[in-house]
Amino acid sequence: MEKYKPYGPYERFIKRPLDCFLATFALIILAPVLAVTAMLIQKKLGSPVLFTQERTGRDGKIFKLYKFRTMTDEKDKNGELLPDEVRLTKFGKRLRTSSLDELPELVNIIKGDMSVVGPRPLLIQYLPYYNQEQHHRHDVRPGLTGLAQVNGRNTVNWDEKFRLDVEYTRKICFLNDFRIILTTIEKVFKREGISSTTSATMESFIDYVNSKR
């Protein structure tokens, strides 16, 4: 696979320092919101308040993603977790539709695991299922928001989502990032595209691939 080359000076020199500044500033300004959200989660869902999961980052590097917990730990008689639709409470749905559950990812941005804008970090189980083109989504740091998120988020299919992810990596510039951030803010307030048309979250990419075989 051809080695990835940054598009221009913004991506090479400015994007990362700007990410750190924006994430740090957001954490300071939103500290009261984070604290209240954490207390409500503790009261309604119990511990742990944070949900952590391994995700795939730039160059395929695995990192630990931080999010606020939105589901219960309810299990069936065999000890297996119940489906997302069952474990996702009304309170959890409110956290997701408001995108408050995503705020702890600001820490991932400061650590260097993520960027403010980029392809969303996905499950490591998906890695063997990407084709060569789709693997290019890992040429850059994954983002808190991205081109796919402002063009349907969980309502578009996986092929379209990955097409948008790769399209983003090929021309990273300040104007594009600025537009994506503004559109994200608008969509958060409108609460658009949170769930897919067939499930509470996004369908598994593995199931999607297998359904096409």
mmCIF file of C-alpha atoms in Angstrom:
data_model
loop_
_atom_site.group_PDB
_atom_site.id
_atom_site.type_symbol
_atom_site.label_atom_id
_atom_site.label_comp_id
_atom_site.label_asym_id
_atom_site.label_seq_id
_atom_site.Cartn_x
_atom_site.Cartn_y
_atom_site.Cartn_z
ATOM 1 C CA MET A 1 0.000 0.000 0.000
ATOM 2 C CA GLU A 2 1.334 3.433 -0.966
ATOM 3 C CA LYS A 3 2.601 5.502 1.959
ATOM 4 C CA TYR A 4 0.185 8.259 2.955
ATOM 5 C CA LYS A 5 1.250 11.851 2.282
ATOM 6 C CA PRO A 6 -0.404 14.815 4.091
ATOM 7 C CA TYR A 7 -2.426 17.018 1.750
ATOM 8 C CA GLY A 8 -0.893 20.349 2.748
ATOM 9 C CA PRO A 9 0.555 22.614 5.488
ATOM 10 C CA TYR A 10 -2.667 22.606 7.520
ATOM 11 C CA GLU A 11 -2.670 18.837 7.879
ATOM 12 C CA ARG A 12 1.089 18.622 8.354
ATOM 13 C CA PHE A 13 1.676 21.449 10.854
ATOM 14 C CA ILE A 14 -1.566 22.977 12.155
ATOM 15 C CA LYS A 15 -4.236 20.315 12.557
ATOM 16 C CA ARG A 16 -2.693 18.471 15.516
ATOM 17 C CA PRO A 17 -1.863 21.580 17.642
ATOM 18 C CA LEU A 18 -5.327 22.963 16.844
ATOM 19 C CA ASP A 19 -6.897 19.671 17.947
ATOM 20 C CA CYS A 20 -5.106 19.867 21.295
ATOM 21 C CA PHE A 21 -6.158 23.475 21.832
ATOM 22 C CA LEU A 22 -9.811 22.878 20.931
ATOM 23 C CA ALA A 23 -10.092 19.696 23.008
ATOM 24 C CA THR A 24 -8.460 21.272 26.066
ATOM 25 C CA PHE A 25 -10.619 24.390 25.765
ATOM 26 C CA ALA A 26 -13.767 22.255 25.385
ATOM 27 C CA LEU A 27 -12.884 20.161 28.454
ATOM 28 C CA ILE A 28 -12.469 23.297 30.565
ATOM 29 C CA ILE A 29 -15.676 24.951 29.333
ATOM 30 C CA LEU A 30 -17.725 21.749 29.525
ATOM 31 C CA ALA A 31 -16.355 20.548 32.887
ATOM 32 C CA PRO A 32 -19.674 21.270 34.702
ATOM 33 C CA VAL A 33 -21.610 19.379 31.991
ATOM 34 C CA LEU A 34 -19.225 16.434 32.250
ATOM 35 C CA ALA A 35 -19.545 16.368 36.038
ATOM 36 C CA VAL A 36 -23.363 16.494 36.044
ATOM 37 C CA THR A 37 -23.563 13.851 33.291
ATOM 38 C CA ALA A 38 -21.240 11.560 35.234
ATOM 39 C CA MET A 39 -23.342 11.923 38.396
ATOM 40 C CA LEU A 40 -26.560 11.162 36.508
ATOM 41 C CA ILE A 41 -25.028 8.073 34.916
ATOM 42 C CA GLN A 42 -23.845 6.883 38.331
ATOM 43 C CA LYS A 43 -27.361 7.320 39.709
ATOM 44 C CA LYS A 44 -29.307 5.822 36.796
ATOM 45 C CA LEU A 45 -26.953 3.181 35.387
ATOM 46 C CA GLY A 46 -24.435 2.619 38.157
ATOM 47 C CA SER A 47 -20.712 2.047 37.788
ATOM 48 C CA PRO A 48 -18.625 2.295 35.768
ATOM 49 C CA VAL A 49 -19.548 5.747 34.484
ATOM 50 C CA LEU A 50 -17.188 5.470 31.526
ATOM 51 C CA PHE A 51 -17.396 2.897 28.767
ATOM 52 C CA THR A 52 -14.026 1.914 27.326
ATOM 53 C CA GLN A 53 -13.417 -0.155 24.225
ATOM 54 C CA GLU A 54 -10.493 -0.916 21.941
ATOM 55 C CA ARG A 55 -10.780 0.805 18.568
ATOM 56 C CA THR A 56 -8.594 1.105 15.482
ATOM 57 C CA GLY A 57 -6.648 4.327 15.011
ATOM 58 C CA ARG A 58 -4.164 5.783 12.552
ATOM 59 C CA ASP A 59 -2.019 3.207 10.726
ATOM 60 C CA GLY A 60 -4.129 0.456 12.310
ATOM 61 C CA LYS A 61 -2.840 1.209 15.818
ATOM 62 C CA ILE A 62 -5.191 -0.010 18.566
ATOM 63 C CA PHE A 63 -6.183 2.443 21.288
ATOM 64 C CA LYS A 64 -8.693 2.612 24.147
ATOM 65 C CA LEU A 65 -11.714 4.812 23.372
ATOM 66 C CA TYR A 66 -13.503 6.634 26.207
ATOM 67 C CA LYS A 67 -17.246 7.313 26.166
ATOM 68 C CA PHE A 68 -19.957 7.842 28.738
ATOM 69 C CA ARG A 69 -21.881 4.677 29.446
ATOM 70 C CA THR A 70 -25.363 4.521 27.881
ATOM 71 C CA MET A 71 -26.368 0.862 28.395
ATOM 72 C CA THR A 72 -27.073 -1.481 31.279
ATOM 73 C CA ASP A 73 -25.175 -4.733 31.821
ATOM 74 C CA GLU A 74 -28.284 -6.932 31.596
ATOM 75 C CA LYS A 75 -27.526 -10.524 30.557
ATOM 76 C CA ASP A 76 -29.560 -13.542 29.534
ATOM 77 C CA LYS A 77 -29.698 -16.865 31.405
ATOM 78 C CA ASN A 78 -26.500 -17.963 29.637
ATOM 79 C CA GLY A 79 -24.568 -14.947 30.859
ATOM 80 C CA GLU A 80 -24.533 -13.256 27.445
ATOM 81 C CA LEU A 81 -25.270 -9.539 27.145
ATOM 82 C CA LEU A 82 -28.767 -8.775 25.893
ATOM 83 C CA PRO A 83 -29.151 -6.954 22.531
ATOM 84 C CA ASP A 84 -28.339 -3.228 22.393
ATOM 85 C CA GLU A 85 -32.029 -2.377 21.908
ATOM 86 C CA VAL A 86 -32.829 -3.960 25.278
ATOM 87 C CA ARG A 87 -29.905 -2.542 27.246
ATOM 88 C CA LEU A 88 -30.184 0.987 25.844
ATOM 89 C CA THR A 89 -32.378 2.878 28.339
ATOM 90 C CA LYS A 90 -34.385 6.051 27.742
ATOM 91 C CA PHE A 91 -31.712 7.961 29.624
ATOM 92 C CA GLY A 92 -29.035 6.343 27.465
ATOM 93 C CA LYS A 93 -30.922 7.332 24.325
ATOM 94 C CA ARG A 94 -30.994 10.942 25.518
ATOM 95 C CA LEU A 95 -27.246 10.867 26.030
ATOM 96 C CA ARG A 96 -26.766 9.564 22.486
ATOM 97 C CA THR A 97 -29.180 11.923 20.758
ATOM 98 C CA SER A 98 -27.518 14.868 22.505
ATOM 99 C CA SER A 99 -24.044 13.378 21.764
ATOM 100 C CA LEU A 100 -23.102 13.895 25.422
ATOM 101 C CA ASP A 101 -21.845 10.311 25.510
ATOM 102 C CA GLU A 102 -19.054 11.324 23.107
ATOM 103 C CA LEU A 103 -17.529 14.050 25.300
ATOM 104 C CA PRO A 104 -14.924 11.851 27.068
ATOM 105 C CA GLU A 105 -13.328 11.343 23.650
ATOM 106 C CA LEU A 106 -11.879 14.827 24.124
ATOM 107 C CA VAL A 107 -9.296 13.050 26.304
ATOM 108 C CA ASN A 108 -8.474 10.747 23.376
ATOM 109 C CA ILE A 109 -7.871 13.822 21.228
ATOM 110 C CA ILE A 110 -5.465 15.349 23.744
ATOM 111 C CA LYS A 111 -3.626 12.012 24.066
ATOM 112 C CA GLY A 112 -3.137 11.900 20.296
ATOM 113 C CA ASP A 113 -5.355 8.885 19.643
ATOM 114 C CA MET A 114 -7.930 10.968 17.787
ATOM 115 C CA SER A 115 -8.570 14.251 16.012
ATOM 116 C CA VAL A 116 -11.550 16.585 16.196
ATOM 117 C CA VAL A 117 -12.392 15.727 12.572
ATOM 118 C CA GLY A 118 -11.674 12.405 10.876
ATOM 119 C CA PRO A 119 -13.205 8.998 10.153
ATOM 120 C CA ARG A 120 -14.921 7.580 13.232
ATOM 121 C CA PRO A 121 -12.866 4.909 15.076
ATOM 122 C CA LEU A 122 -14.435 1.476 14.625
ATOM 123 C CA LEU A 123 -14.235 -1.937 16.279
ATOM 124 C CA ILE A 124 -10.993 -3.858 15.875
ATOM 125 C CA GLN A 125 -13.029 -6.920 14.823
ATOM 126 C CA TYR A 126 -13.748 -5.162 11.525
ATOM 127 C CA LEU A 127 -10.094 -4.991 10.444
ATOM 128 C CA PRO A 128 -10.007 -8.272 8.455
ATOM 129 C CA TYR A 129 -13.156 -7.289 6.544
ATOM 130 C CA TYR A 130 -11.969 -4.027 4.953
ATOM 131 C CA ASN A 131 -10.993 -4.015 1.315
ATOM 132 C CA GLN A 132 -7.815 -2.233 0.198
ATOM 133 C CA GLU A 133 -9.618 1.052 -0.482
ATOM 134 C CA GLN A 134 -11.429 1.051 2.853
ATOM 135 C CA HIS A 135 -8.162 0.554 4.737
ATOM 136 C CA HIS A 136 -7.189 4.093 3.681
ATOM 137 C CA ARG A 137 -9.560 5.446 6.342
ATOM 138 C CA HIS A 138 -6.746 4.557 8.758
ATOM 139 C CA ASP A 139 -4.226 6.817 7.001
ATOM 140 C CA VAL A 140 -5.215 9.590 9.429
ATOM 141 C CA ARG A 141 -6.289 9.893 13.052
ATOM 142 C CA PRO A 142 -9.939 8.964 13.637
ATOM 143 C CA GLY A 143 -12.234 11.817 14.572
ATOM 144 C CA LEU A 144 -14.822 12.921 17.089
ATOM 145 C CA THR A 145 -16.857 13.818 14.019
ATOM 146 C CA GLY A 146 -16.304 13.390 10.308
ATOM 147 C CA LEU A 147 -17.574 13.711 6.767
ATOM 148 C CA ALA A 148 -19.720 10.573 7.102
ATOM 149 C CA GLN A 149 -21.234 11.872 10.357
ATOM 150 C CA VAL A 150 -22.507 15.069 8.701
ATOM 151 C CA ASN A 151 -23.843 13.121 5.724
ATOM 152 C CA GLY A 152 -26.136 10.670 7.451
ATOM 153 C CA ARG A 153 -24.131 9.291 10.395
ATOM 154 C CA ASN A 154 -25.852 5.980 11.286
ATOM 155 C CA THR A 155 -28.519 6.229 8.561
ATOM 156 C CA VAL A 156 -26.185 5.577 5.597
ATOM 157 C CA ASN A 157 -24.920 2.108 4.689
ATOM 158 C CA TRP A 158 -21.364 0.968 5.286
ATOM 159 C CA ASP A 159 -20.226 1.344 1.663
ATOM 160 C CA GLU A 160 -21.277 4.996 1.590
ATOM 161 C CA LYS A 161 -19.815 5.638 5.043
ATOM 162 C CA PHE A 162 -16.415 4.277 4.008
ATOM 163 C CA ARG A 163 -16.512 6.125 0.689
ATOM 164 C CA LEU A 164 -16.951 9.385 2.599
ATOM 165 C CA ASP A 165 -14.221 8.435 5.098
ATOM 166 C CA VAL A 166 -11.674 7.823 2.344
ATOM 167 C CA GLU A 167 -12.785 10.937 0.457
ATOM 168 C CA TYR A 168 -12.034 12.982 3.577
ATOM 169 C CA THR A 169 -8.489 11.615 3.921
ATOM 170 C CA ARG A 170 -7.579 12.735 0.396
ATOM 171 C CA LYS A 171 -8.102 16.449 0.944
ATOM 172 C CA ILE A 172 -7.729 17.520 4.555
ATOM 173 C CA CYS A 173 -7.811 21.305 4.803
ATOM 174 C CA PHE A 174 -8.952 23.894 7.324
ATOM 175 C CA LEU A 175 -12.027 24.941 5.365
ATOM 176 C CA ASN A 176 -13.328 21.375 5.095
ATOM 177 C CA ASP A 177 -12.747 20.741 8.806
ATOM 178 C CA PHE A 178 -14.421 24.026 9.731
ATOM 179 C CA ARG A 179 -17.482 23.179 7.635
ATOM 180 C CA ILE A 180 -17.722 19.697 9.174
ATOM 181 C CA ILE A 181 -17.528 21.099 12.716
ATOM 182 C CA LEU A 182 -20.237 23.700 12.037
ATOM 183 C CA THR A 183 -22.494 21.115 10.383
ATOM 184 C CA THR A 184 -21.917 18.722 13.293
ATOM 185 C CA ILE A 185 -23.041 21.362 15.799
ATOM 186 C CA GLU A 186 -26.161 21.989 13.720
ATOM 187 C CA LYS A 187 -26.993 18.283 13.497
ATOM 188 C CA VAL A 188 -26.432 17.735 17.231
ATOM 189 C CA PHE A 189 -29.001 20.432 18.001
ATOM 190 C CA LYS A 190 -31.394 18.929 15.438
ATOM 191 C CA ARG A 191 -30.571 15.398 16.693
ATOM 192 C CA GLU A 192 -30.347 13.972 13.190
ATOM 193 C CA GLY A 193 -28.963 10.610 12.067
ATOM 194 C CA ILE A 194 -28.339 9.109 15.516
ATOM 195 C CA SER A 195 -29.763 5.656 14.834
ATOM 196 C CA SER A 196 -29.880 3.483 11.776
ATOM 197 C CA THR A 197 -33.183 2.664 10.143
ATOM 198 C CA THR A 198 -33.137 -0.914 11.440
ATOM 199 C CA SER A 199 -31.548 -0.861 14.887
ATOM 200 C CA ALA A 200 -30.825 1.270 17.940
ATOM 201 C CA THR A 201 -27.225 1.779 16.823
ATOM 202 C CA MET A 202 -25.364 0.981 13.613
ATOM 203 C CA GLU A 203 -25.554 -2.511 12.154
ATOM 204 C CA SER A 204 -22.413 -4.629 12.454
ATOM 205 C CA PHE A 205 -20.059 -4.204 9.497
ATOM 206 C CA ILE A 206 -19.357 -7.947 9.658
ATOM 207 C CA ASP A 207 -23.069 -8.720 9.271
ATOM 208 C CA TYR A 208 -23.244 -6.209 6.417
ATOM 209 C CA VAL A 209 -20.345 -7.867 4.569
ATOM 210 C CA ASN A 210 -21.751 -11.350 5.108
ATOM 211 C CA SER A 211 -25.183 -10.279 3.849
ATOM 212 C CA LYS A 212 -23.610 -9.264 0.520
ATOM 213 C CA ARG A 213 -21.859 -12.596 -0.049
#
